[in-house]
XYZ file of C-alpha atoms in Angstrom:
649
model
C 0.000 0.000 0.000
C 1.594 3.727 -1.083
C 1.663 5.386 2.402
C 2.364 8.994 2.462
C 0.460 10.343 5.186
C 2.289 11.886 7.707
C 0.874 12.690 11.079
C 1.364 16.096 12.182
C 4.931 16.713 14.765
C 5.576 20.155 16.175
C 9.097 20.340 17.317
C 8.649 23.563 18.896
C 11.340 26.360 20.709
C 10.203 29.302 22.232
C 8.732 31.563 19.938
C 10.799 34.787 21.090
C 14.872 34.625 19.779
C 15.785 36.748 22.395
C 14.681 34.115 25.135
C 16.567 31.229 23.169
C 19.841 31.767 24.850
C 18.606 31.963 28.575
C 15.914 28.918 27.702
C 18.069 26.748 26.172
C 19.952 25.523 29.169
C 17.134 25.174 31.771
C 15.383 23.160 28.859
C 17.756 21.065 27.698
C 18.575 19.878 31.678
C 14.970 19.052 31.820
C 14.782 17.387 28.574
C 18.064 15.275 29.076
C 15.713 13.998 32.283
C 12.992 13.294 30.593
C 14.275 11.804 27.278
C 16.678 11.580 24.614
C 17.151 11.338 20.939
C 19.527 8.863 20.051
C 21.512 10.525 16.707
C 24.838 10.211 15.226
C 26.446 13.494 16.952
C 25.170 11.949 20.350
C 23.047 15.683 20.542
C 19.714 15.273 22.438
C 17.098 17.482 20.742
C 14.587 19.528 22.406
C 11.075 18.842 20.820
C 7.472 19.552 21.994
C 4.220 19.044 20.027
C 0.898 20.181 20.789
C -1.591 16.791 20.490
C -3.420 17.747 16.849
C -6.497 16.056 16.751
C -6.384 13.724 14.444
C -3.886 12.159 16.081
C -5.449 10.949 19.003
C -7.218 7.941 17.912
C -6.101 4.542 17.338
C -4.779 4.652 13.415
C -6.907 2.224 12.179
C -7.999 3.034 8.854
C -12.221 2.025 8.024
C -12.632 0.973 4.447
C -15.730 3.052 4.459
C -16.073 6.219 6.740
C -18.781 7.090 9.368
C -22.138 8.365 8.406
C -22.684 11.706 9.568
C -24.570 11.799 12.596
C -21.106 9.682 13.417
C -18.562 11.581 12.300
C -20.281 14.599 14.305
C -20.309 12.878 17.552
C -16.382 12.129 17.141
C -16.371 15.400 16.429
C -17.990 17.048 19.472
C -15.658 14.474 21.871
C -13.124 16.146 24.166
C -9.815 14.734 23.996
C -8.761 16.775 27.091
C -5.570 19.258 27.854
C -2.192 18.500 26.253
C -0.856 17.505 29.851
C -3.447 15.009 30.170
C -3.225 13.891 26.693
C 0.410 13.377 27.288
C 0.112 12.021 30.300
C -1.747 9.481 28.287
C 0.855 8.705 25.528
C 2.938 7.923 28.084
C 1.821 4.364 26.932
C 2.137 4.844 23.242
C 5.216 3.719 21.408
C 8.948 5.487 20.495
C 10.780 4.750 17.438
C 12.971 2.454 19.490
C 10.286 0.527 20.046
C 9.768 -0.330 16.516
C 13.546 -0.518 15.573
C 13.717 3.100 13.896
C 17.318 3.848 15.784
C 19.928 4.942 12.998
C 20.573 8.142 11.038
C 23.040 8.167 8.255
C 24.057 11.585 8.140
C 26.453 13.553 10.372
C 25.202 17.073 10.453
C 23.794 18.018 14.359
C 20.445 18.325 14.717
C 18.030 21.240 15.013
C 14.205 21.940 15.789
C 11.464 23.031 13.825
C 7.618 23.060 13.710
C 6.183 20.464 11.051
C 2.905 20.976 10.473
C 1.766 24.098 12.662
C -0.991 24.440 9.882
C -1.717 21.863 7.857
C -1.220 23.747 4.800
C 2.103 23.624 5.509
C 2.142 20.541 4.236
C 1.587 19.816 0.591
C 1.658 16.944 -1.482
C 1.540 16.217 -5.211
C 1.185 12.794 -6.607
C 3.529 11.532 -9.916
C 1.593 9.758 -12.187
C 3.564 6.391 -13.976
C 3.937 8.954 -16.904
C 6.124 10.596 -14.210
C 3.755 13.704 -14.628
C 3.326 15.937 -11.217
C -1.084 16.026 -11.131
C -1.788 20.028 -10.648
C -5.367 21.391 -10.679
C -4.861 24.072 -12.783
C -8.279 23.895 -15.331
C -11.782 24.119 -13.961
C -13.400 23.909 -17.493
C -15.106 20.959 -18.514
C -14.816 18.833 -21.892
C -16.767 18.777 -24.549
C -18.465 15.977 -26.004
C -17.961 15.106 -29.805
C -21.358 13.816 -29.699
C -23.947 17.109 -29.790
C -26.902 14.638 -28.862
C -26.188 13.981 -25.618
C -26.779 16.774 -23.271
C -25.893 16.576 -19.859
C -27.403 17.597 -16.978
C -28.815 21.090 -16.873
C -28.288 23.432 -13.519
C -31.391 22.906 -12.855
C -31.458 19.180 -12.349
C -29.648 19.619 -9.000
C -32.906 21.921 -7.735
C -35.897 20.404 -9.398
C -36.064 18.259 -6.301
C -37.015 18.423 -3.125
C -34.655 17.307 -0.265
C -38.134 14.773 1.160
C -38.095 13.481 -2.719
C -34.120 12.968 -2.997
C -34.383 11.032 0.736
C -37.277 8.909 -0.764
C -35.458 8.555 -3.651
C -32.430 7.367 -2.303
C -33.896 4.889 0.361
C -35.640 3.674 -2.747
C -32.035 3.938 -4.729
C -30.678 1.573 -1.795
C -33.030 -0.772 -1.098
C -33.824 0.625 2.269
C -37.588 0.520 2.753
C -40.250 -1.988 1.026
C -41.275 0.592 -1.472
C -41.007 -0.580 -5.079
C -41.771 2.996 -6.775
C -41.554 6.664 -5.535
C -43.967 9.040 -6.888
C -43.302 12.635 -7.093
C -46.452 15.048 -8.219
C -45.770 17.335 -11.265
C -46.692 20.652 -9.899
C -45.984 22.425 -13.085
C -47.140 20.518 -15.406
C -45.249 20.919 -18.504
C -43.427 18.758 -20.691
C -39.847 20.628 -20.328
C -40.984 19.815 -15.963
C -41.059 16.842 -16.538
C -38.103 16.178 -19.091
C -36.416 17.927 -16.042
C -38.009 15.463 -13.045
C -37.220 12.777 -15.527
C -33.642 13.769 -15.784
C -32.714 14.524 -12.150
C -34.248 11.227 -10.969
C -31.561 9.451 -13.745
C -28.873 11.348 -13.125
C -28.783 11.706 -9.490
C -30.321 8.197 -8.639
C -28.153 5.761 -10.876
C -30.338 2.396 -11.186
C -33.597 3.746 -11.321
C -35.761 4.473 -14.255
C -38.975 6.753 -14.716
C -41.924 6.905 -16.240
C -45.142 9.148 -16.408
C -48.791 8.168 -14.947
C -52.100 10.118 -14.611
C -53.021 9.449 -11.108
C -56.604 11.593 -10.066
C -56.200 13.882 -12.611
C -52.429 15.091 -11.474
C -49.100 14.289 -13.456
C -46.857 11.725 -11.569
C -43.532 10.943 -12.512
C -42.925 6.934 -11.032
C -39.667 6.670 -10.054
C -38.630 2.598 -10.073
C -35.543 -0.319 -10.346
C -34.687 -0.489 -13.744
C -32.692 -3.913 -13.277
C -32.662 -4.764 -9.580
C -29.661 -4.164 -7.330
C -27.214 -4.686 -10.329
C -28.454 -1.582 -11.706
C -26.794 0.779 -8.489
C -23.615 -0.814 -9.696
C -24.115 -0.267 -13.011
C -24.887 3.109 -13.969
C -27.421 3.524 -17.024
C -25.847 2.444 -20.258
C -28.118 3.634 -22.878
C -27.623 7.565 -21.878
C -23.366 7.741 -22.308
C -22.179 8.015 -25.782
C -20.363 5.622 -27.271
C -17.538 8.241 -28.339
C -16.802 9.323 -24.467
C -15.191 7.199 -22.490
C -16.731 5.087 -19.896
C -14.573 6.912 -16.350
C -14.301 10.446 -16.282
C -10.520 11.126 -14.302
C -10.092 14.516 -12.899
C -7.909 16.026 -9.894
C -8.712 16.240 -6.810
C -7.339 18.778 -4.666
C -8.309 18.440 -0.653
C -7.581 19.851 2.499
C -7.007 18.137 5.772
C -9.222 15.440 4.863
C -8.039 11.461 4.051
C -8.596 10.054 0.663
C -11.089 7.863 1.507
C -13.129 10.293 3.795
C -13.106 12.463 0.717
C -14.644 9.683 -2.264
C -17.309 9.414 0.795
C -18.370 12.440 0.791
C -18.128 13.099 -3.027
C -20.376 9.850 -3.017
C -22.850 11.344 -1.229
C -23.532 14.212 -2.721
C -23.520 12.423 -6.157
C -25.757 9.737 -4.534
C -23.915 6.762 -5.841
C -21.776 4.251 -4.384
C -18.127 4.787 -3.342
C -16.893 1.665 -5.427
C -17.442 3.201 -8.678
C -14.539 5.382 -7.581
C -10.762 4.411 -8.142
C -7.016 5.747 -7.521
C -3.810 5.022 -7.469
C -2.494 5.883 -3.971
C -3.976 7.227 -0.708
C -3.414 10.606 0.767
C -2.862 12.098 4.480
C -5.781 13.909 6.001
C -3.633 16.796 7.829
C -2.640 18.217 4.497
C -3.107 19.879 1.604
C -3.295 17.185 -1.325
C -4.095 17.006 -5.338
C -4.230 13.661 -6.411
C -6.021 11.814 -9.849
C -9.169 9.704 -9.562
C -11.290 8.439 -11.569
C -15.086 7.625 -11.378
C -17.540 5.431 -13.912
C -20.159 7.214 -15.434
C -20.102 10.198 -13.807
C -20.358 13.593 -16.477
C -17.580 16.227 -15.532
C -20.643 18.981 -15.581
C -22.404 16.578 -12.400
C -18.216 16.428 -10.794
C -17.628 20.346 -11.570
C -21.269 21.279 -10.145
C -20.112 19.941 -6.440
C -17.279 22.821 -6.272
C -20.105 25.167 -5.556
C -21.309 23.429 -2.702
C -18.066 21.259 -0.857
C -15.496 22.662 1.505
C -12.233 22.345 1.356
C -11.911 19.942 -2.074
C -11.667 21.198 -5.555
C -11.988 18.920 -8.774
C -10.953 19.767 -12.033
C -8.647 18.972 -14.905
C -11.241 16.588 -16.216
C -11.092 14.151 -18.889
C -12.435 11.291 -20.193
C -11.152 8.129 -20.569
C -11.528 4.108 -21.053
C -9.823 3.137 -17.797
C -10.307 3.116 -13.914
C -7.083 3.611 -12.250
C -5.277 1.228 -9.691
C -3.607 1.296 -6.502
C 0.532 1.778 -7.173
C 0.064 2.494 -10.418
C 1.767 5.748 -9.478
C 5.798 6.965 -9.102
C 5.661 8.425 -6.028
C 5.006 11.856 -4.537
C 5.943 15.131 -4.858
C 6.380 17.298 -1.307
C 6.255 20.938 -0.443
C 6.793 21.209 3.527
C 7.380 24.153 5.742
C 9.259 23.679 8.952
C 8.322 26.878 10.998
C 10.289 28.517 13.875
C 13.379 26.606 12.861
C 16.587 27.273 14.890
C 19.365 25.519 13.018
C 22.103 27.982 11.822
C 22.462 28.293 8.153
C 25.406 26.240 8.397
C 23.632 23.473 9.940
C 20.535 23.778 7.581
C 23.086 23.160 4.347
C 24.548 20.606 5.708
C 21.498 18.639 6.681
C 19.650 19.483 3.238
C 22.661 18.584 1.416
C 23.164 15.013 3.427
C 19.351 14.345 2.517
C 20.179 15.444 -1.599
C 23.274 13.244 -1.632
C 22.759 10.144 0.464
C 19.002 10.414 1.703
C 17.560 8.851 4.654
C 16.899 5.421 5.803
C 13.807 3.704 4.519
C 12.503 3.041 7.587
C 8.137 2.248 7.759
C 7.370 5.441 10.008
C 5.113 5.893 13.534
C 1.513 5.720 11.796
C 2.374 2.121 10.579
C 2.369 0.874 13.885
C -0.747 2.969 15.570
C -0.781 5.318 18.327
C -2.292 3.388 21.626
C -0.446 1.054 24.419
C -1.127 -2.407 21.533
C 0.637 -1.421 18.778
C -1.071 -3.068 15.123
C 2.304 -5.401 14.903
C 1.405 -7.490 17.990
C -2.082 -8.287 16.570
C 0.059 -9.006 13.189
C 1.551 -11.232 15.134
C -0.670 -12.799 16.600
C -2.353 -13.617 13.184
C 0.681 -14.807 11.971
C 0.808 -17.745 14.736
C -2.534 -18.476 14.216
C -3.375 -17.832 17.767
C -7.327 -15.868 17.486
C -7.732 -15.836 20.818
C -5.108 -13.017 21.358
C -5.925 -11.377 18.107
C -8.993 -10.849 19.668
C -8.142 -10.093 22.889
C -5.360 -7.136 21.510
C -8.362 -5.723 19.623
C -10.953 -5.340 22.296
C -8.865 -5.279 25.880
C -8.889 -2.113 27.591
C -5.600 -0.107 27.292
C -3.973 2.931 28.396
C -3.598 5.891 25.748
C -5.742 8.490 23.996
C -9.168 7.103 22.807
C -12.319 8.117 22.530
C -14.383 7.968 25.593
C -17.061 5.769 23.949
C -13.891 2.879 22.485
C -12.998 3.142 26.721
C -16.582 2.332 27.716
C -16.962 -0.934 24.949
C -13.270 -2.011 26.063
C -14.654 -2.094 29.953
C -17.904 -3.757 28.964
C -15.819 -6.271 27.089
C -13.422 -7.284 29.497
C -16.467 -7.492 32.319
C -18.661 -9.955 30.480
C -17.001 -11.437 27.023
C -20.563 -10.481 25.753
C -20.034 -9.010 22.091
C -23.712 -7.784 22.087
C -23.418 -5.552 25.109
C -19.907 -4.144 24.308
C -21.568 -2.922 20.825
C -24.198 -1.036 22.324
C -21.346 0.798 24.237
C -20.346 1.726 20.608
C -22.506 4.845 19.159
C -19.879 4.620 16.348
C -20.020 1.258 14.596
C -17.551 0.833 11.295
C -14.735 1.039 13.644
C -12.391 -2.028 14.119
C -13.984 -3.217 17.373
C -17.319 -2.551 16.157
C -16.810 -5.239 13.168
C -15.040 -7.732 15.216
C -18.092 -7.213 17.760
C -20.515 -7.723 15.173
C -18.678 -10.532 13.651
C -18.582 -12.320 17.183
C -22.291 -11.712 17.497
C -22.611 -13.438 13.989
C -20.587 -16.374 14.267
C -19.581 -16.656 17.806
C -17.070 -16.750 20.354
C -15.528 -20.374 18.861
C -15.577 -18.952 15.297
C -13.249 -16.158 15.454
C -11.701 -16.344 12.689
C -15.144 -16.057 10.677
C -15.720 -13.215 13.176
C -12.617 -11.142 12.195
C -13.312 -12.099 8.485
C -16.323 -9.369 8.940
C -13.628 -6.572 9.282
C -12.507 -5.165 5.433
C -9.659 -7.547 4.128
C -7.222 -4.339 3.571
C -7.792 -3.418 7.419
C -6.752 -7.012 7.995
C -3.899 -7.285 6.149
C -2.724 -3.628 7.573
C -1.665 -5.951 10.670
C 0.397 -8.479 9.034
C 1.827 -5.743 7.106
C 2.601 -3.987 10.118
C 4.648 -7.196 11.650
C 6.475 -7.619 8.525
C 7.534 -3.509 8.613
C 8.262 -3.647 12.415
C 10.438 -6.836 11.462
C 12.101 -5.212 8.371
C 12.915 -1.935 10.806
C 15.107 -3.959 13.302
C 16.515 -6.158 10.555
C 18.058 -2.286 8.389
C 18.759 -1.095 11.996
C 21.248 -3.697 12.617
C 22.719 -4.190 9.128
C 23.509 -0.700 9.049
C 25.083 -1.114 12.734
C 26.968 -4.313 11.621
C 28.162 -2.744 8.059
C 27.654 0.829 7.707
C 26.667 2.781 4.439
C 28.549 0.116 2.041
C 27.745 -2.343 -0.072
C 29.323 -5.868 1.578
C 29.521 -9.397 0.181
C 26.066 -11.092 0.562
C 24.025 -8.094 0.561
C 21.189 -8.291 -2.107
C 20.279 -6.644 -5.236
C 17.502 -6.484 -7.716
C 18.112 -7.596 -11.434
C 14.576 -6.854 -12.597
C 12.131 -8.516 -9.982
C 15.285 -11.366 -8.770
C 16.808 -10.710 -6.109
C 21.302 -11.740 -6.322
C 23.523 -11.693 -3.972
C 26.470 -9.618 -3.837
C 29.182 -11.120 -4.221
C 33.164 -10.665 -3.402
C 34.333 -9.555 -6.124
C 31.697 -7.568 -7.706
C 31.698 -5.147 -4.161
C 33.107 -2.352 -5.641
C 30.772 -1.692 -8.565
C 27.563 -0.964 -5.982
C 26.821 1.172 -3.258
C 24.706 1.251 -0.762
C 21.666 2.888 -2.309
C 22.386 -0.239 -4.763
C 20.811 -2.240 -1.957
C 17.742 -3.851 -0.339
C 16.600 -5.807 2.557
C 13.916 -8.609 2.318
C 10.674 -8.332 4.396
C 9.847 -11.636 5.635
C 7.299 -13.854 3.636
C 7.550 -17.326 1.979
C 8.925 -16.087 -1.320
C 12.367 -14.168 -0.879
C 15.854 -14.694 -0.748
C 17.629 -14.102 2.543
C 20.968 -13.077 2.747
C 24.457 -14.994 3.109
C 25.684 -12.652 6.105
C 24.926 -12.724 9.731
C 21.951 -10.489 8.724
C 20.039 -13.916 7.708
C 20.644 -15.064 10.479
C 19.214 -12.152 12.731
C 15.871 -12.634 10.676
C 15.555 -16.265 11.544
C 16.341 -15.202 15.433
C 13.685 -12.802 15.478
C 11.220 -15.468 13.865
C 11.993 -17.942 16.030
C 11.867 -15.582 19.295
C 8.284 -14.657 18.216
C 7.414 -18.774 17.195
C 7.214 -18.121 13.516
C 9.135 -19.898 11.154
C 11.148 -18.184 8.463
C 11.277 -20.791 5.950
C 7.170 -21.253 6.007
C 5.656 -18.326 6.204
C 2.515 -19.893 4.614
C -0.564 -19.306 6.727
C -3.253 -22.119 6.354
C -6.069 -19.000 5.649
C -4.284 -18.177 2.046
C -4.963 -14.476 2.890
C -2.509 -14.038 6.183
C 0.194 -16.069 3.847
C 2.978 -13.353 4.213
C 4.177 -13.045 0.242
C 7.614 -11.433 0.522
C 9.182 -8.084 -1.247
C 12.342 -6.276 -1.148
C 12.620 -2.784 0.306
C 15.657 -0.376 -1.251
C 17.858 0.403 2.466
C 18.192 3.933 1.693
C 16.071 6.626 -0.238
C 17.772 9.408 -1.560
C 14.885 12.075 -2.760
C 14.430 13.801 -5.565
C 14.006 17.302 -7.373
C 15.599 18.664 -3.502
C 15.402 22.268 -3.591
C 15.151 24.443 -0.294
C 14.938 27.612 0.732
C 14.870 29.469 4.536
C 12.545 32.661 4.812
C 11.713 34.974 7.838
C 8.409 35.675 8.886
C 6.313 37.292 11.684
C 2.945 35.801 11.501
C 2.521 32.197 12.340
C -0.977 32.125 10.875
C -0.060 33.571 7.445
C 0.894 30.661 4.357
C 4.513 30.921 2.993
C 3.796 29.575 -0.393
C 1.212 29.910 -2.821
C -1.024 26.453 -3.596
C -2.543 25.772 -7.205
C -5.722 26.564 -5.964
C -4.797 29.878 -4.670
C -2.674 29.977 -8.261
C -6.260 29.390 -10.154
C -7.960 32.243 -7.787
C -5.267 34.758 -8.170
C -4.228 34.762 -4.500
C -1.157 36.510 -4.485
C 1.772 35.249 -1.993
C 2.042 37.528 0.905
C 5.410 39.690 0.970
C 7.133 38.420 3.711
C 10.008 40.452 5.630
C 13.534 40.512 5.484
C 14.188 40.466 8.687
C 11.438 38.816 10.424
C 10.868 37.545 14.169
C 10.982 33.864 13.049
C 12.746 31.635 9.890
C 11.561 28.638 8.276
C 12.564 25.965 5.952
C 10.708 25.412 2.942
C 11.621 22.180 1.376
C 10.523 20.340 -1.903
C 11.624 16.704 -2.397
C 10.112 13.923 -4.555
C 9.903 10.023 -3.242
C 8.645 6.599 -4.267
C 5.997 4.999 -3.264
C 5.539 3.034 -0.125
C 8.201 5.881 1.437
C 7.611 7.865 4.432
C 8.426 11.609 4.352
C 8.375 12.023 8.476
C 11.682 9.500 7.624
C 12.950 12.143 5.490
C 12.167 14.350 7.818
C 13.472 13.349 11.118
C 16.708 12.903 9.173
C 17.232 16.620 8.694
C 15.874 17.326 12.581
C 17.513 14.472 14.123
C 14.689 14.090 16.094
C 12.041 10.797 17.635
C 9.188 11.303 15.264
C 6.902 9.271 17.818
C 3.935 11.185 19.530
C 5.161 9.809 22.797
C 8.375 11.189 22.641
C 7.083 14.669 21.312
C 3.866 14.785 24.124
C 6.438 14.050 26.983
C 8.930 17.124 26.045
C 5.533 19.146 25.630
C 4.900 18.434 29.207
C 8.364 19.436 30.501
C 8.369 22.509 28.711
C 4.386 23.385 29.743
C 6.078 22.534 33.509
């Protein structure tokens, strides 16, 4: 799965320069106390974060995302005071914890603020063309066929919001209706060309047709096809000339991909599934990504700018193909580090390490979750087919930041093993817990595995994934400790998809960006060093067994991959600015571009510098690696909550 969300980590010093000098000393006492940064240059860095809120909950991603009256009770829950919240991830984990302990760079460290607004965080996907997506083009296409005529402006208003709720439970099989009528007032026949229309357009799977009912006009609103017909938009109304998915870009702010085709599905009352794309995005960002949607006009698309916040779509065309996940090249980043207090000296040096050797690939924080049972253990547990503890890692209480509601269900849970009472402790119900609960209600406490089968195969696999990256973290941690930033004999390489061995004499004609590391599974190659032989340790230490890493449910057979060591980015470019005003943006984004916005004219000589950086990476790479190469600095929200309560102290 392409990961490049990025949870947001404020590495904070006091905002006034003049106080740095005094502050400094008294801080970094405390700090040395509390906790320290293991880097290169032995420097501990002084870091504090304020707890944003979207990382306070268990990352667990939901295939599907809440309904509404859902997502506004999350949204009205009180997470508390950053003291208590840190106080809380006192439990969570450090990067030590999940074998993220090497930096491969010399430079010292320094502190910045990542992410004080989330706009100071863009990102750009790279198509496989190796094309950067921009929204730059709100206009839409025009058909080559004149005949078909899309939907008019008034479509979206001809109905009323009781009709379009009828319609839809009737859309969705919700009540036991098998028609919806909807009186012509006006009764014309451009009205009801119009009724006719909307129904069709907005309503995918259901045809209409006109009856005389009393003396009044009726337009009958029915199936066309039973349920096949929601998953099949009408065929008979899209020309044969336009292609079948119309692709545009997406640009979003501080919202996750999949939240986003939600709520576009919603408003275009169809379901999410006929969407497609190739990677998925962070939510605390500013993001412009492709997608593409089946039989959906770019007028309907380009009508829902006037009405959604904080997304943009445009750039539309039409074409014969969905997309797919990884079909992409990577990602292109724009990221602001405010209140930065590394000299210029330092900042060169650390922007020129990351340009010339890059970072260690390491599988950052939000792969392994946020709360006291990191996703790895339950990976684990999988992995030894032992369902009892999967589901007792699920559904235990823990320490850590949760909702109040998720604390309620866990105490339920661990007072009477029922599933059915523990769900009514649950107001929220696609959540992890809520589908295992369900599942157990379905199948039973003996059928477990049937029960956990109910949860959405992607959220399943996240676990196993998580194992193999929490395996593949200590494994790069240590070969870099044993060997250092060279290619050695028995180290592996790819030759197209095979992975070869390195061997004696060939040493000298690769480096150490020449090379990757296996993640465990029952199809790779292991290498001839003492490395191999640290994987099988590690195996064996958690019962597994390296040479069958077949699982008897086919799905939770870990198939293997090779992972490149080290990343070096590309397209680096960076640039330090002053500023006075936190709040104001320090770049201009394309949809500021398309509205004219002009970029503010920032001082010379400001109260405060920052970094702006641009870098490019592949797929499947973490930028907060990138980025906690150039700070030196635990990317962890433990780490970062703890110095936030020595400094609020």
């Amino acid at each position: 799965m392409e990961t490049v969300e990025m949870n947001s980590v404020s590495l904070k010093r006091p905002r006034s320069e003049d106080d740095v000098a005094n502050a400094d000393e008294i801080k970094r006492q405390k700090i040395l106390e509390k906790s320290k940064t293991g880097n290169d240059s032995g420097q501990s860095i002084e870091t504090v974060t304020e707890p944003p809120e979207d990382m306070k909950n268990e990352i667990i991603p939901n295939e599907e995302s809440e309904e509404q009256e859902e997502e506004e009770l999350e949204d009205s829950d009180e997470d508390g005071d950053p003291e208590s919240f840190a106080d809380m991830m006192k439990h969570g984990l450090t990067e030590s914890d999940v074998g993220i302990t090497k930096f491969v760079s010399s430079h010292k460290g320094f502190s910045g603020i990542l992410k004080e607004r989330y706009s100071d965080f863009v990102v750009h996907e790279i198509g496989k063309d190796g094309r950067v997506s921009h929204l730059d083009d709100f206009s839409v296409p025009v058909d080559d066929e004149v005949n078909f005529e899309d939907p008019s402006e008034e479509t979206f208003t001809v109905l009323s919001d009781e009709d379009k709720q009828r319609l839809e439970e009737l859309q969705l099989f919700k009540n036991k209706e098998t028609s919806v009528a909807i009186e012509v007032i006006e009764d014309t026949k451009e009205k009801r060309t119009v009724i006719h229309q909307a129904v069709k357009s907005l309503f995918p799977g259901l045809e209409t047709k006109t009856e005389d009912r009393d003396g009044k006009k009726y337009i009958i609103a029915y199936h066309a096809a039973g349920k096949k017909a929601l998953a099949n938009p009408r065929k008979h109304s899209w020309p044969k000339s336009r292609g079948s998915y119309c692709h545009f870009v997406l640009y979003k702010e501080n919202k996750d991909t999949m939240d986003a085709i939600n709520v576009l599905s919603k408003f275009l009352r169809v379901k999410p599934n006929i969407f497609s794309y190739m990677g998925t995005k962070d939510k605390r960002a500013i993001t412009v990504q492709e997608i593409a949607v089946l039989r959906i006009t770019a007028q309907r698309l380009a009508h829902l700018n006037k009405c959604l916040m904080n997304f943009k779509l445009g750039n539309f065309s039409y074409k014969n193909h969905p997309l797919k996940l990884g079909e992409l090249q990577g990602n292109h980043f724009t990221v602001v580090l405010r209140n930065i207090t590394g000299t210029d000296d330092q900042i060169e040096q650390a922007m020129h390490s990351l340009r010339e050797i890059g970072f260690i690939n390491y599988y950052g924080m939000q792969r392994f979750g946020t709360t006291a049972v990191p996703t790895y253990q339950i990976g684990r547990a999988i992995l030894q087919n032992n369902w009892n503890e999967v589901m007792d890692l699920i559904l235990k209480p823990r320490p850590g930041a949760e909702k109040g509601y998720l604390v309620k269900c866990r105490e339920e849970w661990a007072k009477t093993k029922d599933p059915a009472a523990a769900l009514k402790k649950l107001p929220v119900k696609r959540c992890v817990e809520g589908q295992l609960l369900r599942g157990l209600l379905k199948y039973g406490m003996k059928n477990i595995i049937s029960a956990f089968g109910i949860i959405p195969r992607n959220n399943r696999l996240m676990y196993i994934h998580s194992y193999q990256s929490y395996v593949w973290n200590n494994m790069v941690s240590k070969r870099i400790e044993e060997y250092g930033l060279r290619a050695v004999p028995g180290d592996l390489i790819l030759k197209g998809a095979t992975a070869v061995h390195i061997e004696e004499g060939d040493v000298d004609n690769y480096t150490i960006h020449d090379v990757v590391m296996p993640l465990p599974g029952f199809d790779v190659i292991y290498p001839k060093h003492k490395i191999g032989e640290a994987y099988k340790e590690m195996l064996v230490a958690d019962n597994l067994d390296i040479n069958n890493m077949r699982h008897k449910i086919r799905d939770y057979s870990l198939s293997g991959a090779y992972r490149k060591i080290i990343i070096r980015p590309q397209n680096v470019s960076w640039e330090v600015v002053a500023y006075d005003d936190p709040k104001i943006p320090l770049f201009t984004t394309d949809l500021d571009k398309l509205e004219g916005k002009p970029l503010p004219v920032l001082p010379t000589d400001g109260k405060f510098r920052a970094l702006k950086m641009e870098f490019s990476l592949p797929p499947s790479t973490y930028a907060t690696m990138a980025i906690r190469e150039v700070l030196k600095m635990d990317t962890s929200i433990k780490n970062q909550t703890q110095l936030n309560t020595t400094w609020l102290r």
